[in-house]
């Protein structure tokens, strides 16, 4: 299966570089390029790519506004948006994830991580650059998206085990291996957890876990 990606980046030379990096992967193709926020929204809605790779700072509308328009809480059929940026600042990460992004990658992370972030988004996972993942999640609690502090339907022991691993940044495949269950079972658990906690994605589940002290620094 080929993953169809839209690249939104205002600098043409950077946009071209991102296209070359992504299309060097056998399973990824770039179906469109946008140079500013409104163009990114328009192309995304027309092309319906599997993943939108969106620069944080763009003319007319920034990456957070684009994300909110394509993947926000009010969007009926949200897309999968990965934010790319040179700015390693928590406030930007918080804003992007709360707007609906499923990934936040620094531009200097390298081609392998960029491709991995696209694949993770396509698979329904979330990925944040390793340099900021733990710092982000440990601080996420005070501004986490609104959610019940306790789920209406109690979480099972297995679901709690899965949440703890998810909050530590494990992928579905890693969780499946660690818990000795199938990948489809992991996905089913994640769906059940989202339903119980009334959350939309893995990032929000991880934030909920840190907020409710299911995981700690140690």
mmCIF file of C-alpha atoms in Angstrom:
data_model
loop_
_atom_site.group_PDB
_atom_site.id
_atom_site.type_symbol
_atom_site.label_atom_id
_atom_site.label_comp_id
_atom_site.label_asym_id
_atom_site.label_seq_id
_atom_site.Cartn_x
_atom_site.Cartn_y
_atom_site.Cartn_z
ATOM 1 C CA UNK A 1 0.000 0.000 0.000
ATOM 2 C CA UNK A 2 1.305 3.456 -0.925
ATOM 3 C CA UNK A 3 0.851 6.241 1.619
ATOM 4 C CA UNK A 4 -0.343 9.447 -0.048
ATOM 5 C CA UNK A 5 1.139 12.575 1.525
ATOM 6 C CA UNK A 6 0.471 16.293 1.157
ATOM 7 C CA UNK A 7 3.445 18.532 1.998
ATOM 8 C CA UNK A 8 2.687 22.054 3.240
ATOM 9 C CA UNK A 9 5.797 24.222 3.596
ATOM 10 C CA UNK A 10 6.286 27.860 2.565
ATOM 11 C CA UNK A 11 9.944 27.576 1.531
ATOM 12 C CA UNK A 12 10.159 26.001 -1.908
ATOM 13 C CA UNK A 13 13.627 24.550 -1.406
ATOM 14 C CA UNK A 14 12.603 22.884 1.877
ATOM 15 C CA UNK A 15 9.380 21.643 0.318
ATOM 16 C CA UNK A 16 11.356 20.106 -2.527
ATOM 17 C CA UNK A 17 13.726 18.448 -0.057
ATOM 18 C CA UNK A 18 10.844 16.956 1.890
ATOM 19 C CA UNK A 19 9.350 15.570 -1.314
ATOM 20 C CA UNK A 20 12.652 13.957 -2.292
ATOM 21 C CA UNK A 21 13.114 12.433 1.163
ATOM 22 C CA UNK A 22 9.606 11.047 1.299
ATOM 23 C CA UNK A 23 9.555 9.712 -2.251
ATOM 24 C CA UNK A 24 12.847 7.912 -1.662
ATOM 25 C CA UNK A 25 10.717 5.548 0.439
ATOM 26 C CA UNK A 26 9.053 2.723 -1.541
ATOM 27 C CA UNK A 27 5.738 3.043 0.287
ATOM 28 C CA UNK A 28 5.297 6.850 0.279
ATOM 29 C CA UNK A 29 4.295 9.239 -2.504
ATOM 30 C CA UNK A 30 3.707 12.996 -2.397
ATOM 31 C CA UNK A 31 0.400 13.838 -4.062
ATOM 32 C CA UNK A 32 0.471 17.592 -3.559
ATOM 33 C CA UNK A 33 2.441 20.586 -2.302
ATOM 34 C CA UNK A 34 1.179 23.769 -0.658
ATOM 35 C CA UNK A 35 3.052 26.990 0.019
ATOM 36 C CA UNK A 36 0.755 28.541 2.627
ATOM 37 C CA UNK A 37 -2.021 27.710 5.068
ATOM 38 C CA UNK A 38 -5.142 28.309 2.967
ATOM 39 C CA UNK A 39 -3.646 26.429 0.024
ATOM 40 C CA UNK A 40 -2.843 23.508 2.329
ATOM 41 C CA UNK A 41 -6.445 23.335 3.549
ATOM 42 C CA UNK A 42 -7.860 23.566 0.035
ATOM 43 C CA UNK A 43 -5.550 20.910 -1.413
ATOM 44 C CA UNK A 44 -6.062 18.577 1.528
ATOM 45 C CA UNK A 45 -9.825 18.725 1.157
ATOM 46 C CA UNK A 46 -9.585 18.169 -2.600
ATOM 47 C CA UNK A 47 -6.951 15.411 -2.584
ATOM 48 C CA UNK A 48 -7.830 13.676 0.726
ATOM 49 C CA UNK A 49 -4.249 12.470 1.338
ATOM 50 C CA UNK A 50 -3.556 9.775 3.905
ATOM 51 C CA UNK A 51 -1.231 12.112 5.818
ATOM 52 C CA UNK A 52 -0.743 15.890 5.763
ATOM 53 C CA UNK A 53 2.802 17.002 6.603
ATOM 54 C CA UNK A 54 2.387 20.618 7.706
ATOM 55 C CA UNK A 55 5.006 23.226 8.598
ATOM 56 C CA UNK A 56 4.307 25.051 11.842
ATOM 57 C CA UNK A 57 5.010 28.554 10.547
ATOM 58 C CA UNK A 58 3.462 29.479 7.197
ATOM 59 C CA UNK A 59 1.990 32.652 5.675
ATOM 60 C CA UNK A 60 -1.695 33.578 6.039
ATOM 61 C CA UNK A 61 -2.527 30.614 8.313
ATOM 62 C CA UNK A 62 -0.007 28.804 10.486
ATOM 63 C CA UNK A 63 0.283 25.069 10.980
ATOM 64 C CA UNK A 64 -1.885 25.037 14.092
ATOM 65 C CA UNK A 65 -4.756 26.768 12.273
ATOM 66 C CA UNK A 66 -4.359 24.377 9.344
ATOM 67 C CA UNK A 67 -4.398 21.427 11.718
ATOM 68 C CA UNK A 68 -7.520 22.683 13.449
ATOM 69 C CA UNK A 69 -9.278 23.066 10.085
ATOM 70 C CA UNK A 70 -8.323 19.562 8.936
ATOM 71 C CA UNK A 71 -8.307 17.553 12.173
ATOM 72 C CA UNK A 72 -9.951 19.641 14.885
ATOM 73 C CA UNK A 73 -12.688 18.506 17.213
ATOM 74 C CA UNK A 74 -15.395 20.020 15.002
ATOM 75 C CA UNK A 75 -14.214 18.238 11.829
ATOM 76 C CA UNK A 76 -16.604 15.483 10.794
ATOM 77 C CA UNK A 77 -13.991 13.384 8.975
ATOM 78 C CA UNK A 78 -10.622 14.455 10.439
ATOM 79 C CA UNK A 79 -7.399 13.926 8.550
ATOM 80 C CA UNK A 80 -4.071 12.822 9.965
ATOM 81 C CA UNK A 81 -1.755 15.775 10.380
ATOM 82 C CA UNK A 82 1.928 15.674 11.296
ATOM 83 C CA UNK A 83 3.514 19.012 12.201
ATOM 84 C CA UNK A 84 7.134 19.669 11.175
ATOM 85 C CA UNK A 85 9.151 22.556 12.565
ATOM 86 C CA UNK A 86 12.555 23.839 13.585
ATOM 87 C CA UNK A 87 11.179 25.139 16.898
ATOM 88 C CA UNK A 88 11.576 22.867 19.924
ATOM 89 C CA UNK A 89 9.183 24.779 22.172
ATOM 90 C CA UNK A 90 6.563 23.132 24.383
ATOM 91 C CA UNK A 91 3.933 25.787 23.717
ATOM 92 C CA UNK A 92 3.992 24.973 20.003
ATOM 93 C CA UNK A 93 3.766 21.253 20.689
ATOM 94 C CA UNK A 94 0.817 21.705 23.045
ATOM 95 C CA UNK A 95 -1.036 23.922 20.582
ATOM 96 C CA UNK A 96 -0.517 21.537 17.671
ATOM 97 C CA UNK A 97 -1.590 18.427 19.556
ATOM 98 C CA UNK A 98 -4.621 20.106 21.055
ATOM 99 C CA UNK A 99 -5.580 21.245 17.555
ATOM 100 C CA UNK A 100 -5.658 17.597 16.456
ATOM 101 C CA UNK A 101 -2.162 16.783 15.163
ATOM 102 C CA UNK A 102 -1.025 13.173 15.556
ATOM 103 C CA UNK A 103 2.661 13.946 15.237
ATOM 104 C CA UNK A 104 5.207 16.654 15.917
ATOM 105 C CA UNK A 105 8.589 16.226 14.231
ATOM 106 C CA UNK A 106 11.634 18.480 14.231
ATOM 107 C CA UNK A 107 13.059 19.151 10.779
ATOM 108 C CA UNK A 108 16.519 18.054 11.876
ATOM 109 C CA UNK A 109 15.250 14.655 13.026
ATOM 110 C CA UNK A 110 16.467 13.011 9.831
ATOM 111 C CA UNK A 111 14.799 11.191 6.935
ATOM 112 C CA UNK A 112 14.258 7.908 8.787
ATOM 113 C CA UNK A 113 12.227 9.520 11.581
ATOM 114 C CA UNK A 114 10.305 11.648 9.092
ATOM 115 C CA UNK A 115 9.230 8.557 7.163
ATOM 116 C CA UNK A 116 8.459 6.726 10.403
ATOM 117 C CA UNK A 117 6.228 9.603 11.534
ATOM 118 C CA UNK A 118 4.280 9.442 8.269
ATOM 119 C CA UNK A 119 3.861 5.692 8.590
ATOM 120 C CA UNK A 120 2.793 5.997 12.218
ATOM 121 C CA UNK A 121 0.163 8.613 11.354
ATOM 122 C CA UNK A 122 -1.138 6.458 8.531
ATOM 123 C CA UNK A 123 -1.393 3.478 10.892
ATOM 124 C CA UNK A 124 -3.317 5.517 13.453
ATOM 125 C CA UNK A 125 -0.374 5.944 15.808
ATOM 126 C CA UNK A 126 1.173 9.164 17.089
ATOM 127 C CA UNK A 127 4.811 10.165 17.020
ATOM 128 C CA UNK A 128 6.689 13.042 18.590
ATOM 129 C CA UNK A 129 10.406 13.702 18.107
ATOM 130 C CA UNK A 130 12.242 11.699 20.799
ATOM 131 C CA UNK A 131 14.071 14.799 22.039
ATOM 132 C CA UNK A 132 10.805 16.274 23.319
ATOM 133 C CA UNK A 133 8.528 13.269 23.910
ATOM 134 C CA UNK A 134 9.155 12.634 27.593
ATOM 135 C CA UNK A 135 9.471 16.311 28.483
ATOM 136 C CA UNK A 136 6.183 17.025 26.765
ATOM 137 C CA UNK A 137 4.191 14.231 28.349
ATOM 138 C CA UNK A 138 5.506 14.867 31.863
ATOM 139 C CA UNK A 139 4.282 18.448 31.585
ATOM 140 C CA UNK A 140 1.085 17.791 29.636
ATOM 141 C CA UNK A 141 -1.225 17.259 32.615
ATOM 142 C CA UNK A 142 -2.018 20.884 33.535
ATOM 143 C CA UNK A 143 -3.145 21.759 30.014
ATOM 144 C CA UNK A 144 -4.354 18.403 28.763
ATOM 145 C CA UNK A 145 -7.462 18.297 26.641
ATOM 146 C CA UNK A 146 -10.654 18.149 28.717
ATOM 147 C CA UNK A 147 -11.553 14.605 29.652
ATOM 148 C CA UNK A 148 -13.145 12.741 32.561
ATOM 149 C CA UNK A 149 -10.611 12.178 35.329
ATOM 150 C CA UNK A 150 -12.128 8.746 35.787
ATOM 151 C CA UNK A 151 -13.772 6.826 32.940
ATOM 152 C CA UNK A 152 -17.466 6.055 33.221
ATOM 153 C CA UNK A 153 -16.664 2.403 32.474
ATOM 154 C CA UNK A 154 -13.665 1.137 34.481
ATOM 155 C CA UNK A 155 -10.481 0.313 32.607
ATOM 156 C CA UNK A 156 -9.353 -3.301 32.706
ATOM 157 C CA UNK A 157 -5.938 -4.298 34.039
ATOM 158 C CA UNK A 158 -4.812 -5.085 30.503
ATOM 159 C CA UNK A 159 -5.996 -1.693 29.270
ATOM 160 C CA UNK A 160 -4.037 0.024 32.039
ATOM 161 C CA UNK A 161 -0.920 -1.961 31.099
ATOM 162 C CA UNK A 162 -1.371 -0.855 27.510
ATOM 163 C CA UNK A 163 -1.940 2.795 28.463
ATOM 164 C CA UNK A 164 1.294 2.856 30.484
ATOM 165 C CA UNK A 165 3.279 1.589 27.507
ATOM 166 C CA UNK A 166 1.539 3.950 25.142
ATOM 167 C CA UNK A 167 2.378 6.883 27.423
ATOM 168 C CA UNK A 168 6.028 5.824 27.289
ATOM 169 C CA UNK A 169 5.981 6.201 23.528
ATOM 170 C CA UNK A 170 5.677 2.555 22.515
ATOM 171 C CA UNK A 171 4.278 1.780 19.057
ATOM 172 C CA UNK A 172 1.452 -0.718 18.549
ATOM 173 C CA UNK A 173 3.980 -3.285 17.341
ATOM 174 C CA UNK A 174 6.164 -2.832 20.424
ATOM 175 C CA UNK A 175 3.150 -3.089 22.725
ATOM 176 C CA UNK A 176 2.036 -6.275 20.997
ATOM 177 C CA UNK A 177 5.477 -7.829 21.495
ATOM 178 C CA UNK A 178 5.780 -6.751 25.125
ATOM 179 C CA UNK A 179 2.310 -7.971 26.089
ATOM 180 C CA UNK A 180 2.429 -11.079 23.876
ATOM 181 C CA UNK A 181 -0.749 -10.206 22.022
ATOM 182 C CA UNK A 182 -1.570 -9.645 18.362
ATOM 183 C CA UNK A 183 -1.383 -6.292 16.636
ATOM 184 C CA UNK A 184 -5.125 -6.397 15.958
ATOM 185 C CA UNK A 185 -5.762 -6.955 19.678
ATOM 186 C CA UNK A 186 -3.659 -3.894 20.525
ATOM 187 C CA UNK A 187 -5.669 -1.803 18.065
ATOM 188 C CA UNK A 188 -8.925 -3.077 19.547
ATOM 189 C CA UNK A 189 -7.735 -2.177 23.054
ATOM 190 C CA UNK A 190 -6.736 1.323 21.912
ATOM 191 C CA UNK A 191 -10.180 1.830 20.357
ATOM 192 C CA UNK A 192 -11.878 0.674 23.576
ATOM 193 C CA UNK A 193 -9.690 2.969 25.671
ATOM 194 C CA UNK A 194 -10.486 5.957 23.463
ATOM 195 C CA UNK A 195 -14.182 5.197 23.822
ATOM 196 C CA UNK A 196 -14.021 4.829 27.612
ATOM 197 C CA UNK A 197 -11.964 7.990 28.111
ATOM 198 C CA UNK A 198 -13.796 9.954 25.415
ATOM 199 C CA UNK A 199 -10.488 10.785 23.730
ATOM 200 C CA UNK A 200 -9.647 10.994 20.048
ATOM 201 C CA UNK A 201 -6.133 9.637 19.638
ATOM 202 C CA UNK A 202 -3.070 8.059 21.247
ATOM 203 C CA UNK A 203 -1.520 11.393 22.121
ATOM 204 C CA UNK A 204 -4.541 12.376 24.203
ATOM 205 C CA UNK A 205 -4.475 8.964 25.903
ATOM 206 C CA UNK A 206 -0.808 9.475 26.796
ATOM 207 C CA UNK A 207 -1.563 12.941 28.151
ATOM 208 C CA UNK A 208 -4.417 11.496 30.233
ATOM 209 C CA UNK A 209 -2.051 8.861 31.637
ATOM 210 C CA UNK A 210 0.467 11.465 32.787
ATOM 211 C CA UNK A 211 -2.270 13.700 34.160
ATOM 212 C CA UNK A 212 -3.688 10.855 36.216
ATOM 213 C CA UNK A 213 -0.274 9.616 37.388
ATOM 214 C CA UNK A 214 -0.462 6.238 35.705
ATOM 215 C CA UNK A 215 3.160 6.849 34.735
ATOM 216 C CA UNK A 216 5.926 8.781 36.473
ATOM 217 C CA UNK A 217 9.408 10.048 35.599
ATOM 218 C CA UNK A 218 10.984 6.912 36.947
#
